[in-house]
GROMACS .gro file of C-alpha atoms in nm:
model
  502
    1MET     CA    1  -4.043  -0.734   3.244
    2ALA     CA    2  -3.646  -0.639   3.079
    3HIS     CA    3  -3.379  -0.705   3.302
    4TYR     CA    4  -3.195  -0.390   3.388
    5PHE     CA    5  -2.839  -0.293   3.503
    6SER     CA    6  -2.779  -0.036   3.761
    7GLU     CA    7  -2.474   0.066   3.683
    8PRO     CA    8  -2.461   0.285   3.403
    9SER     CA    9  -2.268   0.154   3.084
   10ARG     CA   10  -1.876   0.264   3.150
   11THR     CA   11  -1.560   0.365   2.929
   12PHE     CA   12  -1.200   0.342   2.973
   13ASN     CA   13  -1.165   0.716   3.005
   14GLU     CA   14  -1.401   0.702   3.320
   15TYR     CA   15  -1.159   0.517   3.496
   16LEU     CA   16  -0.790   0.657   3.635
   17LEU     CA   17  -0.577   0.398   3.809
   18ILE     CA   18  -0.439   0.475   4.200
   19PRO     CA   19  -0.117   0.449   4.231
   20SER     CA   20   0.014   0.168   4.520
   21TYR     CA   21   0.377   0.143   4.685
   22SER     CA   22   0.677   0.089   4.435
   23SER     CA   23   0.981  -0.094   4.559
   24CYS     CA   24   1.356  -0.050   4.400
   25GLU     CA   25   1.300  -0.338   4.180
   26CYS     CA   26   0.983  -0.157   4.018
   27VAL     CA   27   1.132  -0.005   3.710
   28PRO     CA   28   1.060  -0.056   3.369
   29SER     CA   29   1.315  -0.289   3.286
   30ASN     CA   30   1.213  -0.524   3.523
   31VAL     CA   31   0.837  -0.549   3.393
   32LYS     CA   32   0.734  -0.856   3.209
   33LEU     CA   33   0.481  -0.862   2.932
   34ASN     CA   34   0.425  -1.178   2.844
   35THR     CA   35   0.084  -1.329   2.859
   36PRO     CA   36  -0.124  -1.622   2.783
   37LEU     CA   37  -0.330  -1.641   2.461
   38VAL     CA   38  -0.529  -1.982   2.534
   39LYS     CA   39  -0.669  -2.175   2.812
   40PHE     CA   40  -0.466  -2.383   3.058
   41ARG     CA   41  -0.531  -2.576   3.366
   42LYS     CA   42  -0.445  -2.473   3.709
   43GLY     CA   43  -0.097  -2.581   3.784
   44GLU     CA   44   0.017  -2.610   3.389
   45LYS     CA   45   0.109  -2.339   3.140
   46SER     CA   46  -0.056  -2.201   2.842
   47GLU     CA   47   0.055  -2.412   2.522
   48ILE     CA   48   0.096  -2.042   2.356
   49TYR     CA   49   0.204  -1.714   2.513
   50ALA     CA   50   0.263  -1.381   2.338
   51ASN     CA   51   0.553  -1.149   2.496
   52ILE     CA   52   0.353  -0.849   2.444
   53PRO     CA   53  -0.006  -0.797   2.544
   54LEU     CA   54  -0.087  -0.675   2.196
   55VAL     CA   55  -0.271  -0.855   1.899
   56SER     CA   56  -0.363  -0.686   1.570
   57ALA     CA   57  -0.784  -0.710   1.481
   58ILE     CA   58  -0.938  -0.952   1.215
   59MET     CA   59  -0.985  -0.658   0.970
   60GLN     CA   60  -0.893  -0.601   0.603
   61SER     CA   61  -0.735  -0.275   0.685
   62VAL     CA   62  -0.508  -0.393   0.952
   63SER     CA   63  -0.404  -0.754   0.973
   64ASN     CA   64  -0.166  -0.935   0.649
   65ASP     CA   65   0.121  -1.064   0.646
   66THR     CA   66   0.329  -0.785   0.637
   67MET     CA   67   0.128  -0.674   0.951
   68ALA     CA   68   0.173  -1.060   1.123
   69ILE     CA   69   0.575  -1.051   1.055
   70ALA     CA   70   0.618  -0.725   1.209
   71LEU     CA   71   0.410  -0.756   1.475
   72ALA     CA   72   0.560  -1.103   1.570
   73ILE     CA   73   0.883  -0.938   1.577
   74GLU     CA   74   0.796  -0.752   1.856
   75GLY     CA   75   0.627  -1.019   2.032
   76GLY     CA   76   0.237  -1.005   1.947
   77VAL     CA   77   0.031  -1.224   1.719
   78SER     CA   78  -0.192  -1.110   1.434
   79PHE     CA   79  -0.502  -1.265   1.340
   80ILE     CA   80  -0.527  -1.234   0.920
   81TYR     CA   81  -0.834  -1.136   0.827
   82CYS     CA   82  -1.104  -1.427   0.705
   83SER     CA   83  -1.334  -1.203   0.452
   84GLN     CA   84  -1.125  -1.330   0.154
   85LYS     CA   85  -1.085  -1.665  -0.061
   86ILE     CA   86  -0.944  -1.921   0.181
   87GLU     CA   87  -0.677  -1.981  -0.060
   88SER     CA   88  -0.543  -1.615  -0.038
   89GLN     CA   89  -0.582  -1.632   0.337
   90ALA     CA   90  -0.361  -1.965   0.360
   91ALA     CA   91  -0.104  -1.798   0.119
   92MET     CA   92  -0.085  -1.502   0.354
   93ILE     CA   93  -0.034  -1.770   0.686
   94LYS     CA   94   0.237  -1.914   0.461
   95LYS     CA   95   0.422  -1.621   0.401
   96VAL     CA   96   0.451  -1.581   0.754
   97LYS     CA   97   0.568  -1.892   0.885
   98SER     CA   98   0.796  -1.935   0.571
   99TYR     CA   99   0.993  -1.615   0.635
  100LYS     CA  100   1.115  -1.641   0.999
  101ALA     CA  101   1.281  -1.951   0.862
  102GLY     CA  102   1.473  -1.682   0.654
  103PHE     CA  103   1.396  -1.848   0.330
  104VAL     CA  104   1.198  -1.543   0.187
  105THR     CA  105   0.960  -1.578  -0.110
  106SER     CA  106   0.992  -1.234  -0.328
  107ASP     CA  107   0.706  -1.062  -0.410
  108SER     CA  108   0.942  -0.815  -0.587
  109ASN     CA  109   1.013  -0.960  -0.939
  110ILE     CA  110   1.050  -0.840  -1.267
  111LYS     CA  111   1.117  -0.988  -1.646
  112PRO     CA  112   1.417  -0.904  -1.829
  113ASP     CA  113   1.210  -0.696  -2.123
  114GLN     CA  114   1.069  -0.495  -1.891
  115THR     CA  115   1.207  -0.131  -1.804
  116LEU     CA  116   1.387   0.074  -1.543
  117ALA     CA  117   1.092   0.279  -1.510
  118ASP     CA  118   0.908  -0.072  -1.401
  119VAL     CA  119   1.206  -0.106  -1.125
  120VAL     CA  120   1.150   0.219  -0.975
  121ALA     CA  121   0.774   0.186  -0.994
  122LEU     CA  122   0.809  -0.210  -0.848
  123LYS     CA  123   1.029  -0.046  -0.594
  124GLU     CA  124   0.820   0.231  -0.487
  125GLU     CA  125   0.485  -0.001  -0.444
  126LYS     CA  126   0.680  -0.284  -0.236
  127GLY     CA  127   0.964  -0.111  -0.049
  128HIS     CA  128   1.213  -0.323  -0.158
  129SER     CA  129   1.596  -0.265  -0.328
  130THR     CA  130   1.628  -0.631  -0.433
  131ILE     CA  131   1.444  -0.759  -0.734
  132PRO     CA  132   1.481  -1.103  -0.893
  133VAL     CA  133   1.486  -1.083  -1.267
  134THR     CA  134   1.254  -1.406  -1.373
  135ASP     CA  135   1.217  -1.536  -1.752
  136ASP     CA  136   0.816  -1.481  -1.659
  137GLY     CA  137   0.811  -1.230  -1.395
  138THR     CA  138   0.710  -1.450  -1.097
  139SER     CA  139   0.851  -1.534  -0.760
  140ASN     CA  140   0.959  -1.933  -0.930
  141GLY     CA  141   1.043  -1.870  -1.246
  142LYS     CA  142   1.413  -1.926  -1.413
  143LEU     CA  143   1.609  -1.710  -1.231
  144LEU     CA  144   1.828  -1.482  -1.503
  145GLY     CA  145   1.954  -1.181  -1.274
  146ILE     CA  146   1.897  -0.942  -0.979
  147VAL     CA  147   1.847  -0.589  -0.998
  148THR     CA  148   1.955  -0.379  -0.684
  149GLY     CA  149   2.012   0.005  -0.636
  150ARG     CA  150   2.376  -0.026  -0.701
  151ASP     CA  151   2.300  -0.150  -1.047
  152TYR     CA  152   2.122   0.165  -1.179
  153ARG     CA  153   2.111   0.557  -1.123
  154VAL     CA  154   1.790   0.706  -1.234
  155SER     CA  155   1.948   1.053  -1.314
  156ARG     CA  156   2.202   0.892  -1.553
  157MET     CA  157   2.001   0.581  -1.739
  158SER     CA  158   1.671   0.632  -1.987
  159ALA     CA  159   1.358   0.525  -1.807
  160ASP     CA  160   1.320   0.251  -2.107
  161THR     CA  161   1.641   0.111  -2.045
  162LYS     CA  162   1.561  -0.279  -2.040
  163VAL     CA  163   1.659  -0.502  -1.731
  164ARG     CA  164   1.811  -0.707  -1.879
  165GLU     CA  165   2.103  -0.417  -1.983
  166PHE     CA  166   2.163  -0.352  -1.630
  167MET     CA  167   2.071  -0.631  -1.461
  168THR     CA  168   2.349  -0.800  -1.265
  169PRO     CA  169   2.318  -1.119  -1.458
  170PHE     CA  170   2.313  -1.490  -1.306
  171SER     CA  171   2.640  -1.598  -1.409
  172LYS     CA  172   2.795  -1.337  -1.198
  173LEU     CA  173   2.538  -1.433  -0.891
  174ILE     CA  174   2.649  -1.646  -0.569
  175TYR     CA  175   2.342  -1.853  -0.542
  176ALA     CA  176   2.281  -2.174  -0.366
  177TYR     CA  177   2.056  -2.476  -0.422
  178GLU     CA  178   1.719  -2.549  -0.249
  179GLY     CA  179   1.749  -2.765   0.056
  180THR     CA  180   2.035  -2.546   0.195
  181THR     CA  181   2.000  -2.476   0.556
  182LEU     CA  182   1.951  -2.124   0.688
  183LYS     CA  183   2.277  -2.194   0.877
  184GLU     CA  184   2.493  -2.254   0.569
  185ALA     CA  185   2.326  -1.960   0.373
  186ASN     CA  186   2.417  -1.739   0.631
  187ASN     CA  187   2.789  -1.848   0.613
  188ILE     CA  188   2.806  -1.822   0.254
  189ILE     CA  189   2.621  -1.449   0.263
  190TRP     CA  190   2.910  -1.360   0.572
  191ASP     CA  191   3.227  -1.538   0.369
  192HIS     CA  192   3.093  -1.371  -0.009
  193LYS     CA  193   3.010  -1.028   0.201
  194LEU     CA  194   2.623  -1.065   0.009
  195ASN     CA  195   2.342  -0.869   0.133
  196SER     CA  196   2.121  -1.137  -0.018
  197LEU     CA  197   2.139  -1.512  -0.127
  198PRO     CA  198   1.909  -1.660  -0.398
  199ILE     CA  199   1.815  -1.993  -0.338
  200ILE     CA  200   1.720  -2.189  -0.635
  201THR     CA  201   1.671  -2.528  -0.799
  202ARG     CA  202   1.844  -2.760  -0.988
  203ASP     CA  203   1.674  -2.684  -1.268
  204GLY     CA  204   1.778  -2.282  -1.221
  205ASN     CA  205   1.448  -2.202  -1.050
  206LEU     CA  206   1.414  -1.917  -0.781
  207VAL     CA  207   1.287  -2.065  -0.485
  208SER     CA  208   1.354  -1.813  -0.206
  209LEU     CA  209   1.614  -1.562  -0.099
  210VAL     CA  210   1.806  -1.520   0.244
  211PHE     CA  211   1.926  -1.176   0.373
  212ARG     CA  212   2.193  -1.025   0.583
  213LYS     CA  213   1.932  -0.783   0.741
  214ASP     CA  214   1.711  -1.094   0.859
  215TYR     CA  215   2.015  -1.251   1.065
  216ASP     CA  216   2.070  -0.897   1.200
  217SER     CA  217   1.750  -0.895   1.284
  218ASP     CA  218   1.699  -1.195   1.456
  219LYS     CA  219   2.025  -1.064   1.703
  220GLU     CA  220   1.816  -0.720   1.745
  221HIS     CA  221   1.479  -0.860   1.866
  222PRO     CA  222   1.514  -1.072   2.136
  223ASN     CA  223   1.128  -1.053   2.209
  224ALA     CA  224   1.039  -1.217   1.863
  225LEU     CA  225   0.707  -1.457   1.888
  226LEU     CA  226   0.826  -1.761   1.753
  227ASP     CA  227   0.722  -2.136   1.744
  228SER     CA  228   0.886  -2.426   1.826
  229SER     CA  229   1.053  -2.443   1.478
  230LYS     CA  230   1.169  -2.110   1.522
  231ARG     CA  231   0.898  -1.963   1.305
  232TYR     CA  232   0.699  -1.635   1.378
  233VAL     CA  233   0.351  -1.676   1.533
  234VAL     CA  234   0.048  -1.609   1.308
  235GLY     CA  235  -0.315  -1.608   1.403
  236ALA     CA  236  -0.593  -1.635   1.143
  237GLY     CA  237  -0.992  -1.528   1.152
  238ILE     CA  238  -1.233  -1.767   1.082
  239ASN     CA  239  -1.612  -1.703   1.024
  240THR     CA  240  -1.926  -1.926   1.105
  241ARG     CA  241  -2.022  -2.022   0.753
  242ASP     CA  242  -1.729  -2.156   0.566
  243TYR     CA  243  -1.545  -2.311   0.824
  244ALA     CA  244  -1.575  -2.659   0.755
  245GLU     CA  245  -1.365  -2.568   0.463
  246ARG     CA  246  -1.168  -2.281   0.555
  247VAL     CA  247  -1.019  -2.455   0.908
  248PRO     CA  248  -0.827  -2.709   0.737
  249ALA     CA  249  -0.662  -2.530   0.510
  250LEU     CA  250  -0.522  -2.257   0.772
  251ILE     CA  251  -0.386  -2.514   0.911
  252GLU     CA  252  -0.244  -2.696   0.694
  253ALA     CA  253  -0.058  -2.338   0.612
  254GLY     CA  254   0.086  -2.340   0.945
  255ALA     CA  255  -0.170  -2.116   1.171
  256ASP     CA  256  -0.089  -2.125   1.531
  257ILE     CA  257  -0.394  -1.996   1.674
  258LEU     CA  258  -0.779  -1.955   1.532
  259CYS     CA  259  -1.046  -1.677   1.595
  260ILE     CA  260  -1.395  -1.679   1.535
  261ASP     CA  261  -1.458  -1.330   1.371
  262SER     CA  262  -1.793  -1.216   1.468
  263SER     CA  263  -1.977  -0.917   1.565
  264GLU     CA  264  -2.171  -1.102   1.847
  265GLY     CA  265  -2.034  -1.429   1.975
  266PHE     CA  266  -2.345  -1.545   2.222
  267THR     CA  267  -2.470  -1.754   1.953
  268GLU     CA  268  -2.530  -2.143   1.860
  269TRP     CA  269  -2.315  -2.049   1.524
  270GLN     CA  270  -2.023  -2.040   1.747
  271LYS     CA  271  -2.060  -2.369   1.910
  272LEU     CA  272  -2.106  -2.541   1.615
  273THR     CA  273  -1.808  -2.389   1.541
  274ILE     CA  274  -1.614  -2.530   1.767
  275ASP     CA  275  -1.799  -2.795   1.797
  276TYR     CA  276  -1.647  -2.886   1.438
  277ILE     CA  277  -1.304  -2.822   1.561
  278ARG     CA  278  -1.327  -3.009   1.846
  279GLU     CA  279  -1.453  -3.293   1.669
  280LYS     CA  280  -1.196  -3.293   1.399
  281TYR     CA  281  -0.904  -3.175   1.568
  282GLY     CA  282  -0.979  -3.200   1.947
  283ASN     CA  283  -0.722  -3.006   2.125
  284THR     CA  284  -0.481  -2.960   1.911
  285VAL     CA  285  -0.608  -2.676   1.729
  286LYS     CA  286  -0.670  -2.362   1.953
  287VAL     CA  287  -0.992  -2.126   1.848
  288GLY     CA  288  -1.073  -1.794   2.016
  289ALA     CA  289  -1.445  -1.690   2.046
  290GLY     CA  290  -1.663  -1.362   2.060
  291ASN     CA  291  -1.752  -1.093   2.112
  292VAL     CA  292  -1.970  -1.110   2.443
  293VAL     CA  293  -2.015  -0.843   2.703
  294ASP     CA  294  -2.155  -0.989   2.999
  295ARG     CA  295  -2.115  -1.340   3.222
  296ASP     CA  296  -2.368  -1.498   3.042
  297GLY     CA  297  -2.201  -1.474   2.706
  298PHE     CA  298  -1.821  -1.576   2.880
  299MET     CA  299  -1.994  -1.887   3.033
  300PHE     CA  300  -2.159  -2.006   2.731
  301LEU     CA  301  -1.848  -1.962   2.496
  302ALA     CA  302  -1.616  -2.136   2.800
  303GLU     CA  303  -1.825  -2.394   2.832
  304ALA     CA  304  -1.870  -2.431   2.449
  305GLY     CA  305  -1.442  -2.461   2.443
  306ALA     CA  306  -1.320  -2.153   2.337
  307ASP     CA  307  -0.956  -2.110   2.412
  308PHE     CA  308  -1.006  -1.781   2.511
  309VAL     CA  309  -1.320  -1.526   2.489
  310LYS     CA  310  -1.322  -1.150   2.311
  311VAL     CA  311  -1.491  -0.900   2.445
  312GLY     CA  312  -1.672  -0.568   2.325
  313ILE     CA  313  -1.907  -0.486   2.081
  314GLY     CA  314  -1.990  -0.175   1.915
  315GLY     CA  315  -1.654   0.008   2.084
  316GLY     CA  316  -1.447   0.019   1.771
  317SER     CA  317  -1.340   0.339   1.630
  318ILE     CA  318  -1.492   0.265   1.288
  319CYS     CA  319  -1.815   0.067   1.409
  320ILE     CA  320  -2.159   0.159   1.415
  321THR     CA  321  -2.324  -0.141   1.560
  322ARG     CA  322  -2.462   0.077   1.835
  323GLU     CA  323  -2.573   0.345   1.644
  324GLN     CA  324  -2.724   0.130   1.390
  325LYS     CA  325  -2.885  -0.166   1.598
  326GLY     CA  326  -2.886  -0.018   2.009
  327ILE     CA  327  -2.678  -0.341   2.093
  328GLY     CA  328  -2.351  -0.301   2.304
  329ARG     CA  329  -2.206  -0.218   2.634
  330GLY     CA  330  -1.942   0.043   2.725
  331GLN     CA  331  -1.612  -0.147   2.702
  332ALA     CA  332  -1.516  -0.096   3.045
  333SER     CA  333  -1.814  -0.254   3.233
  334ALA     CA  334  -1.814  -0.527   2.989
  335LEU     CA  335  -1.461  -0.591   3.049
  336ILE     CA  336  -1.497  -0.575   3.445
  337GLU     CA  337  -1.762  -0.834   3.423
  338VAL     CA  338  -1.686  -1.069   3.201
  339ALA     CA  339  -1.300  -1.068   3.346
  340ALA     CA  340  -1.475  -1.145   3.701
  341VAL     CA  341  -1.677  -1.447   3.562
  342ARG     CA  342  -1.367  -1.566   3.413
  343ASP     CA  343  -1.196  -1.564   3.746
  344GLU     CA  344  -1.530  -1.716   3.919
  345TYR     CA  345  -1.493  -1.980   3.654
  346TYR     CA  346  -1.143  -2.095   3.725
  347LYS     CA  347  -1.168  -2.117   4.099
  348LYS     CA  348  -1.473  -2.367   3.978
  349THR     CA  349  -1.343  -2.594   3.713
  350GLY     CA  350  -0.897  -2.516   3.743
  351ILE     CA  351  -0.953  -2.382   3.419
  352TYR     CA  352  -0.825  -2.049   3.314
  353VAL     CA  353  -0.968  -1.882   2.991
  354PRO     CA  354  -0.796  -1.566   2.873
  355VAL     CA  355  -0.988  -1.263   2.819
  356CYS     CA  356  -0.921  -1.036   2.514
  357SER     CA  357  -1.056  -0.686   2.507
  358ASP     CA  358  -1.154  -0.579   2.139
  359GLY     CA  359  -1.232  -0.220   2.105
  360GLY     CA  360  -1.268   0.109   2.289
  361ILE     CA  361  -0.888   0.192   2.309
  362VAL     CA  362  -0.827   0.535   2.214
  363TYR     CA  363  -0.494   0.625   2.444
  364ASP     CA  364  -0.207   0.445   2.501
  365HIS     CA  365  -0.320   0.482   2.886
  366HIS     CA  366  -0.622   0.265   2.811
  367VAL     CA  367  -0.393  -0.069   2.759
  368THR     CA  368  -0.309  -0.064   3.075
  369LEU     CA  369  -0.641   0.011   3.215
  370ALA     CA  370  -0.742  -0.292   3.037
  371LEU     CA  371  -0.498  -0.532   3.149
  372ALA     CA  372  -0.593  -0.393   3.504
  373MET     CA  373  -0.901  -0.464   3.472
  374GLY     CA  374  -0.850  -0.855   3.370
  375ALA     CA  375  -0.794  -0.837   3.008
  376ASP     CA  376  -0.475  -1.068   2.902
  377PHE     CA  377  -0.412  -0.908   2.604
  378VAL     CA  378  -0.632  -0.654   2.389
  379MET     CA  379  -0.703  -0.614   2.005
  380LEU     CA  380  -0.660  -0.345   1.825
  381GLY     CA  381  -0.773  -0.244   1.485
  382ARG     CA  382  -0.732   0.134   1.458
  383TYR     CA  383  -0.404   0.167   1.644
  384PHE     CA  384  -0.227  -0.056   1.417
  385ALA     CA  385  -0.396   0.072   1.116
  386ARG     CA  386  -0.197   0.372   1.133
  387PHE     CA  387   0.165   0.182   1.073
  388ASP     CA  388   0.397   0.170   0.733
  389GLU     CA  389   0.271  -0.211   0.817
  390SER     CA  390  -0.069  -0.180   0.773
  391PRO     CA  391  -0.169  -0.297   0.426
  392THR     CA  392  -0.386   0.005   0.315
  393ASN     CA  393  -0.305   0.310   0.105
  394LYS     CA  394  -0.094   0.615   0.229
  395LEU     CA  395  -0.253   0.946   0.111
  396ASN     CA  396  -0.193   1.312   0.139
  397ILE     CA  397  -0.476   1.478   0.253
  398ASN     CA  398  -0.453   1.838   0.219
  399GLY     CA  399  -0.078   1.834   0.344
  400THR     CA  400  -0.148   1.555   0.628
  401TYR     CA  401  -0.077   1.206   0.553
  402VAL     CA  402  -0.319   0.920   0.620
  403LYS     CA  403  -0.380   0.545   0.568
  404GLU     CA  404  -0.743   0.403   0.526
  405TYR     CA  405  -0.912   0.234   0.710
  406TRP     CA  406  -1.285   0.065   0.716
  407GLY     CA  407  -1.451  -0.140   0.945
  408GLU     CA  408  -1.550  -0.504   0.857
  409GLY     CA  409  -1.891  -0.410   0.839
  410SER     CA  410  -1.867  -0.159   0.597
  411SER     CA  411  -2.003  -0.204   0.209
  412ARG     CA  412  -1.658  -0.178   0.104
  413ALA     CA  413  -1.535  -0.477   0.341
  414ARG     CA  414  -1.837  -0.677   0.260
  415ASN     CA  415  -1.825  -0.925   0.508
  416TRP     CA  416  -2.158  -1.024   0.573
  417GLN     CA  417  -2.023  -1.344   0.749
  418ARG     CA  418  -1.877  -1.176   1.035
  419TYR     CA  419  -2.277  -1.051   1.085
  420ASP     CA  420  -2.438  -1.406   1.020
  421LEU     CA  421  -2.794  -1.413   1.164
  422GLY     CA  422  -2.842  -1.743   0.938
  423GLY     CA  423  -3.018  -1.559   0.668
  424ALA     CA  424  -2.910  -1.452   0.330
  425ALA     CA  425  -2.560  -1.408   0.212
  426LYS     CA  426  -2.604  -1.052   0.230
  427LEU     CA  427  -2.548  -0.727   0.429
  428THR     CA  428  -2.867  -0.546   0.468
  429PHE     CA  429  -2.732  -0.214   0.626
  430GLU     CA  430  -2.383  -0.124   0.768
  431GLU     CA  431  -2.234  -0.182   1.092
  432GLY     CA  432  -1.920  -0.015   0.992
  433VAL     CA  433  -1.770   0.321   0.824
  434ASP     CA  434  -1.498   0.343   0.590
  435SER     CA  435  -1.242   0.601   0.698
  436TYR     CA  436  -0.895   0.765   0.758
  437VAL     CA  437  -0.612   0.758   1.037
  438PRO     CA  438  -0.328   0.957   1.105
  439TYR     CA  439  -0.025   0.827   0.954
  440ALA     CA  440   0.226   0.748   1.250
  441GLY     CA  441   0.490   0.591   1.048
  442LYS     CA  442   0.694   0.229   1.178
  443LEU     CA  443   0.533  -0.001   1.402
  444SER     CA  444   0.811  -0.086   1.581
  445ASP     CA  445   0.857   0.291   1.747
  446ASN     CA  446   0.483   0.332   1.823
  447VAL     CA  447   0.464  -0.003   1.998
  448HIS     CA  448   0.775   0.090   2.181
  449ILE     CA  449   0.643   0.387   2.284
  450THR     CA  450   0.343   0.259   2.389
  451LEU     CA  451   0.479  -0.064   2.557
  452SER     CA  452   0.739   0.177   2.766
  453LYS     CA  453   0.399   0.363   2.884
  454VAL     CA  454   0.270   0.031   3.042
  455ARG     CA  455   0.570  -0.072   3.177
  456SER     CA  456   0.591   0.279   3.367
  457THR     CA  457   0.241   0.272   3.484
  458MET     CA  458   0.277  -0.093   3.608
  459CYS     CA  459   0.597   0.005   3.819
  460ASN     CA  460   0.360   0.321   3.969
  461CYS     CA  461   0.110   0.062   4.077
  462GLY     CA  462   0.384  -0.185   4.264
  463SER     CA  463   0.344  -0.453   3.974
  464LEU     CA  464   0.608  -0.643   3.719
  465THR     CA  465   0.374  -0.878   3.566
  466ILE     CA  466   0.054  -0.881   3.438
  467SER     CA  467  -0.118  -1.128   3.672
  468GLU     CA  468   0.051  -0.889   3.938
  469LEU     CA  469  -0.135  -0.577   3.852
  470GLN     CA  470  -0.437  -0.762   3.870
  471SER     CA  471  -0.470  -0.823   4.175
  472LYS     CA  472  -0.304  -0.502   4.303
  473ALA     CA  473  -0.471  -0.274   4.061
  474LYS     CA  474  -0.690   0.008   4.206
  475LEU     CA  475  -0.878   0.175   4.001
  476THR     CA  476  -1.167   0.503   4.060
  477LEU     CA  477  -1.442   0.655   3.874
  478VAL     CA  478  -1.337   0.987   3.749
  479SER     CA  479  -1.596   1.286   3.734
  480SER     CA  480  -1.616   1.491   3.394
  481THR     CA  481  -1.451   1.791   3.555
  482SER     CA  482  -1.142   1.590   3.653
  483ILE     CA  483  -1.082   1.429   3.310
  484ILE     CA  484  -1.067   1.826   3.224
  485GLU     CA  485  -0.840   1.855   3.524
  486GLY     CA  486  -0.630   1.553   3.394
  487GLY     CA  487  -0.485   1.732   3.072
  488ALA     CA  488  -0.339   2.057   3.012
  489HIS     CA  489  -0.578   2.329   3.134
  490ASP     CA  490  -0.559   2.720   3.255
  491VAL     CA  491  -0.211   2.750   3.095
  492ILE     CA  492  -0.123   2.883   2.735
  493LEU     CA  493   0.029   2.652   2.541
  494LYS     CA  494   0.326   2.720   2.322
  495ASP     CA  495   0.275   2.645   1.964
  496LYS     CA  496   0.457   2.326   1.871
  497ALA     CA  497   0.602   2.340   1.479
  498ALA     CA  498   0.636   1.922   1.482
  499SER     CA  499   0.391   1.772   1.695
  500PRO     CA  500   0.403   1.411   1.720
  501ILE     CA  501   0.138   1.182   1.560
  502LYS     CA  502  -0.082   1.054   1.876
   0.00000   0.00000   0.00000
């Protein structure tokens, strides 16, 4: 006879936190949100911490190098999607690791025989106002000049004006040679009042650019998540098919942490993937696994050697696994059970395996609920897909700005490896949809608002750290009537001419 769970499958929306005593020290500015990302033994510290408990999902429509840089600046981690060629994923990792060093590989380049119209189009596409002019239009061609917004006026010049006619030529540029340190480059920028400094080889080929704004940004973002070489921390997704080729390439590129991207983690395929990594790299390479929704799934992956375990099946906003296959579990129920067995495992073995809650986050307060229920960090897809830094197109649909967002189980993503059950290399049916999400602006602005709410709620619960919240939290189930009571009711709301995007 099948096993039946006695409790219904619960979601975050069915719970509320009960306030606890708050001392005068419980103010948001005192709350620390750093959290372990990988397992550690009792009495020791995790080898990788995040400064905020947010990571971005392993999705084509969410996590590329641009997202990884923006999130690392705020203290979180992106897991760059693996449903792409190994070479292109490794290249994204390299861009992130080189960016923090201050030496930025230019992705906005142009040839001298192109036109002003091409410059304007490139600026609109990439958003960069500094455009190196190279002989072949690549990021490592011979540097011939630079175009910035000071070099042209669209209203006064013909669109077919050649770049060579208005660029600042190489003879007038101040530059530095490859091998210049970041400190030396910043001194040159300061001494000559530059906005950017090209770094070139002795043969005159462009290597990278150093920007004044990046130096200023370093001072403005003390929460940025850095490795031992002061480069941004970045994660990468892997699958259970080509890991023997993909993992070495990603490690060589500089990935700090890996995660197996799969719709269901309670499989021998995940164990074989972890076994390969342990045999080849020992414990030097960190790899998370999942997804699971109960104690048996957690125990399997913990004993297989996973550095963290991802919880959640079917709770994502674009996921239709439950609808298609009738499999999954309410995110709150799954997380509560897995977090409990994680604590049991820690008491028994002395090894703490962090838990990542993946899916089911609709409102900002759901992040706090997930942390209170035992998650060490949460993985978000829809949330990050809304921002400027996500890799998808921004569109105007009937007067409303949106961004494209699609699931890895959709036909658009064609990520059959994520749903691999050892059969043919194809998707036989979809487990995700293709959709739009409301455009929400810059990542930094939204993350600051979300985390302000998390810190404030933690203070209401008398907690200054995530671990303290987990030990002190008191949660209650809510009825359908109390959910209605929790929002505005029995009033006539005033129209808001410019409502903020939630």
